[in-house]
Each structure stands twice: as structure tokens, then as C-alpha cells.
mmCIF file of N, CA and C in Angstrom:
data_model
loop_
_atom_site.group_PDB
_atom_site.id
_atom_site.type_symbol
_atom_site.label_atom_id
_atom_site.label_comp_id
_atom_site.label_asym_id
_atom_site.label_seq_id
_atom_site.Cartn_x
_atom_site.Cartn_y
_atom_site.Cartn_z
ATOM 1 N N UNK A 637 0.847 -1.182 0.000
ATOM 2 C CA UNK A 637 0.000 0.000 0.000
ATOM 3 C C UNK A 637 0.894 1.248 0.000
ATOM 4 N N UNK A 638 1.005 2.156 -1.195
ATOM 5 C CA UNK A 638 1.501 3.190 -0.789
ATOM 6 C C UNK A 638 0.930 4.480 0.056
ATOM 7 N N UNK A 639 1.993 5.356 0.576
ATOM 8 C CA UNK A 639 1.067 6.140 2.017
ATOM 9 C C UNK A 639 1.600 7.507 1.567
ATOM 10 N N UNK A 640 0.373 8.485 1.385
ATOM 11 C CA UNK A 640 0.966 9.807 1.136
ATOM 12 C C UNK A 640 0.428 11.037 2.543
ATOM 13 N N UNK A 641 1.613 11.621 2.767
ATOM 14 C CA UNK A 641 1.145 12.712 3.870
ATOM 15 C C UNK A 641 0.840 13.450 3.840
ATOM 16 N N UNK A 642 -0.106 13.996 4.392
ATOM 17 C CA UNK A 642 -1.225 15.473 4.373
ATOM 18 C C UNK A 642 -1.385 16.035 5.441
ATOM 19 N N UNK A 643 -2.360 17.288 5.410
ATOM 20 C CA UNK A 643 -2.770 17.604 6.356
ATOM 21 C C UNK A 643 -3.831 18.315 6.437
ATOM 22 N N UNK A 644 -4.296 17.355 7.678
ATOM 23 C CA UNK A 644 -5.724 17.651 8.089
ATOM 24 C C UNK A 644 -5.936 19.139 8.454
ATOM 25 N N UNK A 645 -7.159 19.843 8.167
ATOM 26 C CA UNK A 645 -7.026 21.159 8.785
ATOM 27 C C UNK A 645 -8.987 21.002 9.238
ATOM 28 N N UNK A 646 -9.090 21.743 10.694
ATOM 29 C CA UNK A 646 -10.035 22.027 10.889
ATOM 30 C C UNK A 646 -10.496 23.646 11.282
ATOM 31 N N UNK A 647 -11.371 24.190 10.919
ATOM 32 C CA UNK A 647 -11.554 25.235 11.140
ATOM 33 C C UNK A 647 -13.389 25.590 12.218
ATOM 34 N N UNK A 648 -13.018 26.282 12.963
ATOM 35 C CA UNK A 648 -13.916 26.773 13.957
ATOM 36 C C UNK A 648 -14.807 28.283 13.578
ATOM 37 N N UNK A 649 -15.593 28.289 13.141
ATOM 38 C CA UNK A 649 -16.901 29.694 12.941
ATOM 39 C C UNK A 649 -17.808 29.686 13.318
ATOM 40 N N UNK A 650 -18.111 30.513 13.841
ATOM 41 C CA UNK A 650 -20.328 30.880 13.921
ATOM 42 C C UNK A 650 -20.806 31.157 12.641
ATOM 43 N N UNK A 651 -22.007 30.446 12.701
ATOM 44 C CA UNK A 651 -22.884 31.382 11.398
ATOM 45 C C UNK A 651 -23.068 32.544 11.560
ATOM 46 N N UNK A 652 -23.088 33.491 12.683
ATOM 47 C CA UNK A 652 -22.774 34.830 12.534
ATOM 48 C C UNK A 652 -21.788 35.598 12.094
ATOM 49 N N UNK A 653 -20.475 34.644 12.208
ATOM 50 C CA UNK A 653 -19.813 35.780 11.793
ATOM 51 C C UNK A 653 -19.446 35.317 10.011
ATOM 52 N N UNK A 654 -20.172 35.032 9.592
ATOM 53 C CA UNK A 654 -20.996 35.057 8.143
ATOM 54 C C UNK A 654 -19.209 35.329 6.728
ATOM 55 N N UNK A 655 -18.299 34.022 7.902
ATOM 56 C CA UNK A 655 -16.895 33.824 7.269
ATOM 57 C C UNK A 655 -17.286 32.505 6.493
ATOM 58 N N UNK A 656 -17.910 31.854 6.465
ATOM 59 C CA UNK A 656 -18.030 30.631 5.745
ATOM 60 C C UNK A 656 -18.388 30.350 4.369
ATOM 61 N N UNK A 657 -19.122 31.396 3.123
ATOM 62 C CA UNK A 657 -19.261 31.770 2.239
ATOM 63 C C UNK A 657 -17.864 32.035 1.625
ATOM 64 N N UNK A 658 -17.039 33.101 2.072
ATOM 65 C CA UNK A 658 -15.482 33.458 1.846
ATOM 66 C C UNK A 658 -14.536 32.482 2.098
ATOM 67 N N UNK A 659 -15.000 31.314 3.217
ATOM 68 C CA UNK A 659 -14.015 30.720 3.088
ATOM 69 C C UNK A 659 -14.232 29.319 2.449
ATOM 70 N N UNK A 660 -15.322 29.125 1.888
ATOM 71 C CA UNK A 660 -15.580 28.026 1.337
ATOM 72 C C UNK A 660 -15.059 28.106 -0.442
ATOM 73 N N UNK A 661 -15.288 29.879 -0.753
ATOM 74 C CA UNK A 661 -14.491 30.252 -2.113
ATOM 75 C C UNK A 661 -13.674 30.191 -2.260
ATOM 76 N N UNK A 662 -12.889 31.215 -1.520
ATOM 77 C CA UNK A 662 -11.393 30.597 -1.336
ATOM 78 C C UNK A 662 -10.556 29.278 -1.529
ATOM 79 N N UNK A 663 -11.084 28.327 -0.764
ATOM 80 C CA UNK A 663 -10.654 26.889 -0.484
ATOM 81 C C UNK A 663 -11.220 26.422 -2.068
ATOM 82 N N UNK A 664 -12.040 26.353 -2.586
ATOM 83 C CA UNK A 664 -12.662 26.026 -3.905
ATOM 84 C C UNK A 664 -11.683 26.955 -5.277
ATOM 85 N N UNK A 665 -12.047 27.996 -5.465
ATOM 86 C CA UNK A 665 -11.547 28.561 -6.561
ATOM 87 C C UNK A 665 -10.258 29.159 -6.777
ATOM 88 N N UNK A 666 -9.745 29.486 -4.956
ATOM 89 C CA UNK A 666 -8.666 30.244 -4.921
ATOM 90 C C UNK A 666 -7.295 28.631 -4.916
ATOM 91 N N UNK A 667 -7.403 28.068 -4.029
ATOM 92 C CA UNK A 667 -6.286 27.510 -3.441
ATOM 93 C C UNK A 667 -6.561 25.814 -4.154
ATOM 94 N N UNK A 668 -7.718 26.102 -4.414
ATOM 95 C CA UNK A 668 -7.859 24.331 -5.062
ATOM 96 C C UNK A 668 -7.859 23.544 -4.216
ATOM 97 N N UNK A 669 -8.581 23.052 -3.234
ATOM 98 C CA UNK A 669 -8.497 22.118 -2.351
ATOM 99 C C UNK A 669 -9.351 21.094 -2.981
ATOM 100 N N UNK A 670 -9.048 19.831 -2.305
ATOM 101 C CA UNK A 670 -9.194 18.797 -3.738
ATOM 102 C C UNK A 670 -10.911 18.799 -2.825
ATOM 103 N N UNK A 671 -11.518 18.627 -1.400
ATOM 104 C CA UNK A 671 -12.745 18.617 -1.209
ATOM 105 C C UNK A 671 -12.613 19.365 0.328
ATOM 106 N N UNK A 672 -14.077 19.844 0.604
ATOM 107 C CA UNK A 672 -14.119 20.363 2.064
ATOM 108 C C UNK A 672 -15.259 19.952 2.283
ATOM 109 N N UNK A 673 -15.581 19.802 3.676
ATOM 110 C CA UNK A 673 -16.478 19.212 4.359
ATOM 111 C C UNK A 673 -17.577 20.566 5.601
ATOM 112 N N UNK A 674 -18.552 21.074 5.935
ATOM 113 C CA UNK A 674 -19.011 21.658 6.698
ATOM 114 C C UNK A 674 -19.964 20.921 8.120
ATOM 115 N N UNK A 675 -19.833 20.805 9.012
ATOM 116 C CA UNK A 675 -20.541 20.488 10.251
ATOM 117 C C UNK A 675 -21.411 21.670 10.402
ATOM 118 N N UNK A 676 -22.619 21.538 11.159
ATOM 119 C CA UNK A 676 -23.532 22.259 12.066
ATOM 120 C C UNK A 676 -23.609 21.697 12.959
ATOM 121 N N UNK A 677 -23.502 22.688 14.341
ATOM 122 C CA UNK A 677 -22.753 21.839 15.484
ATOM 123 C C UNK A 677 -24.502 22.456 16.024
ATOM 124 N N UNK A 678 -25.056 21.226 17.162
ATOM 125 C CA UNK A 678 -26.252 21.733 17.869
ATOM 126 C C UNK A 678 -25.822 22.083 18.963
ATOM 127 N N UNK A 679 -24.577 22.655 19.404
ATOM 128 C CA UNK A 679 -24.541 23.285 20.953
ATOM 129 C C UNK A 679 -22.701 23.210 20.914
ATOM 130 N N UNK A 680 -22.405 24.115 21.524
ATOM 131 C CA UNK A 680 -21.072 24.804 21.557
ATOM 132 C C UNK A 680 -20.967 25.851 22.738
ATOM 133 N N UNK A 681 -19.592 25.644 22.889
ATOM 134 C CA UNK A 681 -19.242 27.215 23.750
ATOM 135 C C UNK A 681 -18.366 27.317 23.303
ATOM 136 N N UNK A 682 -17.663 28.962 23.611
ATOM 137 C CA UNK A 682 -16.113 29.668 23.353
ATOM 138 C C UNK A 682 -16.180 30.674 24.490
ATOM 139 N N UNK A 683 -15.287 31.152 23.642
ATOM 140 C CA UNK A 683 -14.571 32.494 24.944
ATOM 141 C C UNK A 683 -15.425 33.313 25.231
ATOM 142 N N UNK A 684 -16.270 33.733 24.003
ATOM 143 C CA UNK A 684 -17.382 34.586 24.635
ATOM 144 C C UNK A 684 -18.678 34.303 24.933
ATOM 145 N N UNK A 685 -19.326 33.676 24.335
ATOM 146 C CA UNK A 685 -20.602 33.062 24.483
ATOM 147 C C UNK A 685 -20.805 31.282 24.544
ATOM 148 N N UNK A 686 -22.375 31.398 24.764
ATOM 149 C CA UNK A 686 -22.716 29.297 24.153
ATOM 150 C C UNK A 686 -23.750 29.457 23.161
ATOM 151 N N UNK A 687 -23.448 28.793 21.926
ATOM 152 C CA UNK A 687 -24.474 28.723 21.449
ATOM 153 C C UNK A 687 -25.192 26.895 21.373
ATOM 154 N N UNK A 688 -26.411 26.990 20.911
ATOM 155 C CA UNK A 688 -27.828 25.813 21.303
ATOM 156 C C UNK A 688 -28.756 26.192 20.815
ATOM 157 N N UNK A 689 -29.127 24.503 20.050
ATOM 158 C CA UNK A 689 -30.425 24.934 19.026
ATOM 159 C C UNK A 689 -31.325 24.326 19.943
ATOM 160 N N UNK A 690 -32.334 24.324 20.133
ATOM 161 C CA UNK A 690 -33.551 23.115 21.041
ATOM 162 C C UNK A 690 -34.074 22.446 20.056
ATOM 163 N N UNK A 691 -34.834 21.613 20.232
ATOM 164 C CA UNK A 691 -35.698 20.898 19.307
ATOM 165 C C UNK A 691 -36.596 22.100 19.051
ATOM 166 N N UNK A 692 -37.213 23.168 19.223
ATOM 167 C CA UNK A 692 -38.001 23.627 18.171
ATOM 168 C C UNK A 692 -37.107 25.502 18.231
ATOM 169 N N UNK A 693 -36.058 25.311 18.459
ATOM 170 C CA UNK A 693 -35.167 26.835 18.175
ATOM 171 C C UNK A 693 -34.701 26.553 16.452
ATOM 172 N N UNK A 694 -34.453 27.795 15.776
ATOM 173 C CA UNK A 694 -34.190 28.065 15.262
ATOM 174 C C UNK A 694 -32.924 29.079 15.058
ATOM 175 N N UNK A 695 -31.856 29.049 15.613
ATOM 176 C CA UNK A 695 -30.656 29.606 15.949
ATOM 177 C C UNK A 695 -30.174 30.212 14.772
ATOM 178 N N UNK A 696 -29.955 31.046 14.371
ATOM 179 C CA UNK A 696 -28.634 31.671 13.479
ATOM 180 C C UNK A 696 -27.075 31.544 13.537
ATOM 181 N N UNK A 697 -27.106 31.201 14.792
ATOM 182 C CA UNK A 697 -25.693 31.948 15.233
ATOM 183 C C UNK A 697 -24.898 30.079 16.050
ATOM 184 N N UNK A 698 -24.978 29.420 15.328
ATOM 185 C CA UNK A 698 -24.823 28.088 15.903
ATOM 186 C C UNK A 698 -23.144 27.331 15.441
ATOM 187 N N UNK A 699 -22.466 26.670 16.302
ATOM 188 C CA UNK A 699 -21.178 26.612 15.711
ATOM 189 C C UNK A 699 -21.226 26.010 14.242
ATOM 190 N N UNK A 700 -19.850 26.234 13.746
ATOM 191 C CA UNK A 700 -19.759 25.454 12.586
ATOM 192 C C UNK A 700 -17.962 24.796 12.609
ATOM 193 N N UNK A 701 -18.117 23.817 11.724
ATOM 194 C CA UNK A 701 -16.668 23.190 11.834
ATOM 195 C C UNK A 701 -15.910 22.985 9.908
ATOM 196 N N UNK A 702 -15.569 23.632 9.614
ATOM 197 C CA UNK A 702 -15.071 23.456 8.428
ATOM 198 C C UNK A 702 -13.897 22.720 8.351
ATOM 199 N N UNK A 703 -13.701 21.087 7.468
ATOM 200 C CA UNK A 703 -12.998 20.596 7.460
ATOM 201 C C UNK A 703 -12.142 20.080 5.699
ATOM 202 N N UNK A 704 -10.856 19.496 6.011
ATOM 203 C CA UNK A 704 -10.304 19.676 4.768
ATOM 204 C C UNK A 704 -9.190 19.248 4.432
ATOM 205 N N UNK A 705 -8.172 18.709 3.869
ATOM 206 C CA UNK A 705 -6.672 18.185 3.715
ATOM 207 C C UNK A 705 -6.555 17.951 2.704
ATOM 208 N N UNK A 706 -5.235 17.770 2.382
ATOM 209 C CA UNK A 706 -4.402 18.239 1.244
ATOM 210 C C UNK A 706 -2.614 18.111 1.545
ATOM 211 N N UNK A 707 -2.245 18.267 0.255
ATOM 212 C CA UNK A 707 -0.464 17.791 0.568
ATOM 213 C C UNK A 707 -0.045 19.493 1.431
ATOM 214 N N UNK A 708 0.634 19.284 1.929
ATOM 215 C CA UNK A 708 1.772 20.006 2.759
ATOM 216 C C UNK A 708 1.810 21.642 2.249
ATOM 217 N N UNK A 709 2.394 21.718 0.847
ATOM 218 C CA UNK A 709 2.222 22.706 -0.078
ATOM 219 C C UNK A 709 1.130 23.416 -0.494
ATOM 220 N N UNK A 710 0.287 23.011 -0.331
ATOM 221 C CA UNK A 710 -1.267 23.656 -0.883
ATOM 222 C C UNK A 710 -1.899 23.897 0.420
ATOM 223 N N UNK A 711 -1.712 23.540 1.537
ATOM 224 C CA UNK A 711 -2.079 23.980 2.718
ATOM 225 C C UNK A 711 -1.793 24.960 3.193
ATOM 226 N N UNK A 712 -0.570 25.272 3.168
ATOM 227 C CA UNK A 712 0.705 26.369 4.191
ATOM 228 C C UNK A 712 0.241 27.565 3.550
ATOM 229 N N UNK A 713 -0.117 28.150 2.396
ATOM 230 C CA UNK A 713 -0.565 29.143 1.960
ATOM 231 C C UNK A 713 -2.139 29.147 2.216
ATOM 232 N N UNK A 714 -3.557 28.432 2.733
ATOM 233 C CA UNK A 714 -4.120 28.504 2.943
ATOM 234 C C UNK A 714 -4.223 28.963 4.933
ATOM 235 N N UNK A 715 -3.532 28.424 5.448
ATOM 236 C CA UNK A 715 -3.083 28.409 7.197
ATOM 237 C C UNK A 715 -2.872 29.878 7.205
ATOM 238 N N UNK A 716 -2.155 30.648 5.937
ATOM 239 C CA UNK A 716 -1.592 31.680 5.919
ATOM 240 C C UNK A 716 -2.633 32.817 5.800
ATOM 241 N N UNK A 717 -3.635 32.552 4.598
ATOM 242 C CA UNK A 717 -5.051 33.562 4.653
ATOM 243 C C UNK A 717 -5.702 33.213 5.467
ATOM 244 N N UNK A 718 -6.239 31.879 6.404
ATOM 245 C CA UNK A 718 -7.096 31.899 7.327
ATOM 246 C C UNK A 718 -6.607 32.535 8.653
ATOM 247 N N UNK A 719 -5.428 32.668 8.869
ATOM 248 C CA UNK A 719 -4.928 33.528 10.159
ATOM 249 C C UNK A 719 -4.778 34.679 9.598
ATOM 250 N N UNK A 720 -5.429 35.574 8.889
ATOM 251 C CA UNK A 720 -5.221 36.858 8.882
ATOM 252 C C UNK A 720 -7.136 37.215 8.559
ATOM 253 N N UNK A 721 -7.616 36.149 8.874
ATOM 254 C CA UNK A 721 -9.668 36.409 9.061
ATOM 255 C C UNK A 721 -9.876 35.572 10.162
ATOM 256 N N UNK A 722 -9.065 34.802 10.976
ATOM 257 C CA UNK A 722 -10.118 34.338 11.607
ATOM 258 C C UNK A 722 -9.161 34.296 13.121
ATOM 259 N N UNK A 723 -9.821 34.366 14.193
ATOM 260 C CA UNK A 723 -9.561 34.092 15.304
ATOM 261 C C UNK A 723 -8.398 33.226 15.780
ATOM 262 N N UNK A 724 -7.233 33.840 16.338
ATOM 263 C CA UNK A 724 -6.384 32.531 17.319
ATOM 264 C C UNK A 724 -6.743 31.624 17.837
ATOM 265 N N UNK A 725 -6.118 30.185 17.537
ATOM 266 C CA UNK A 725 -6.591 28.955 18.069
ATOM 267 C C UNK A 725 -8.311 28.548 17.676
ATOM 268 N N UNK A 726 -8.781 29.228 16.294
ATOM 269 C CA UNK A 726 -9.837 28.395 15.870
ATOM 270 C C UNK A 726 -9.258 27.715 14.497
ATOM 271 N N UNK A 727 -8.362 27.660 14.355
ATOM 272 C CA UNK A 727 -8.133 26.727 13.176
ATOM 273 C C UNK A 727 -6.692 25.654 13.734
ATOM 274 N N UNK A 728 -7.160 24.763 13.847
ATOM 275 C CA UNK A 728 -6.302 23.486 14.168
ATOM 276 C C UNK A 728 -6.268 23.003 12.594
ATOM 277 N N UNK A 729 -4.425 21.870 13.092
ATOM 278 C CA UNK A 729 -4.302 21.702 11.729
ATOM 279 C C UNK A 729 -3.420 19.718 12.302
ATOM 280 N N UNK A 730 -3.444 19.235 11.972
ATOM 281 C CA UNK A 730 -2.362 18.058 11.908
ATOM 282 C C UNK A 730 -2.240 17.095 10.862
ATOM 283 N N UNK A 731 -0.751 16.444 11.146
ATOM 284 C CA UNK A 731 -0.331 15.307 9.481
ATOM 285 C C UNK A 731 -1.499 14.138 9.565
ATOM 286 N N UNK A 732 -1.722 13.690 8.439
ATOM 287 C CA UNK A 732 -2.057 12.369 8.401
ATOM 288 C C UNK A 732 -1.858 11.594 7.648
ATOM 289 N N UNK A 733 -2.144 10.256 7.459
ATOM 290 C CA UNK A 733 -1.431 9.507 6.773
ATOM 291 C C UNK A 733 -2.820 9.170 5.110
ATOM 292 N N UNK A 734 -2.353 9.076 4.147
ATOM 293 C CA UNK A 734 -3.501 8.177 3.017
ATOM 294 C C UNK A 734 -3.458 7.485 2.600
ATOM 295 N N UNK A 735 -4.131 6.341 2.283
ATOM 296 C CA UNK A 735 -3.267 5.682 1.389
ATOM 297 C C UNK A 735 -3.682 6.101 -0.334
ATOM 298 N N UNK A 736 -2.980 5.658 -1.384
ATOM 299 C CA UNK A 736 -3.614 5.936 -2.625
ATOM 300 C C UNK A 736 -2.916 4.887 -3.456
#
């Protein structure tokens, strides 16, 4: 089996702060990421607030988790525009292994 290394990247937003449109272009048209993935999280906290949907809420403002990987090179310039929009310590990143 051959094994190629990447890296995983996860990214942390609210639907309020209405970054997920920009960064879903980006990752698509700008940087070429081969696929990305989006979560809707039903309950979260951070530094400043919690957000929680109930069974009959309708929330706006609810976490989200944008996920994604790619070789080494096509990442490091993406790590590079998402830390200049988004918050310290909401974008985690680590290697992983593929096979192909």
C-alpha cells in the first residue's frame, strides 16, 4: 500500500460571523483544495458566548466546523489567509497519513 502525507485542517466559525461563504471560495476557486467538508454543530461554547439549538429553536448563530486536507504545499498558503480572518486557536491543523 503506498502512504501519502497530508494535512488535516479544521476550522472553527459561527454562522454569525458570516466567514463561511469566503471561506468556502477561497478553499474552492482560490487555493484548489481537492474537497471540504461543513458540520452544524447543535450546541457549543467559546470564549465569549454558548451557542444551542432546542428541538423547536431556530438559531442563526450556531457553531460550525469546516474541514479539509491536502499535501503540505497547498495547505501552508491557505493556514496563511485563514490567520489573517479568523480568530487565534480556531483553526487546528495536523499530518495524516492516506493511502492511494
Amino acid at each position: 500500500m503506498k502512504v501519502t502525507t497530508m494535512v488535516f485542517v479544521r476550522v472553527y466559525v459561527t454562522e454569525s460571523s458570516h466567514l463561511l461563504n469566503k471561506i468556502i471560495h477561497y478553499l474552492k476557486n482560490e487555493a484548489k483544495i481537492r474537497g471540504v467538508s461543513v458540520f452544524r454543530a447543535v450546541s457549543g461554547f467559546g470564549e465569549t458566548s454558548e451557542h444551542s439549538a432546542l428541538m423547536l429553536d431556530l438559531s442563526l448563530d450556531l457553531p460550525l466546523a469546516i474541514e479539509f486536507f491536502d499535501l503540505k504545499t497547498k495547505i501552508e498558503p491557505v493556514l496563511e489567509y485563514l490567520s489573517s480572518i479568523i480568530k487565534d486557536e480556531h483553526v487546528v491543523f495536523w499530518e495524516v497519513k492516506t493511502n492511494n
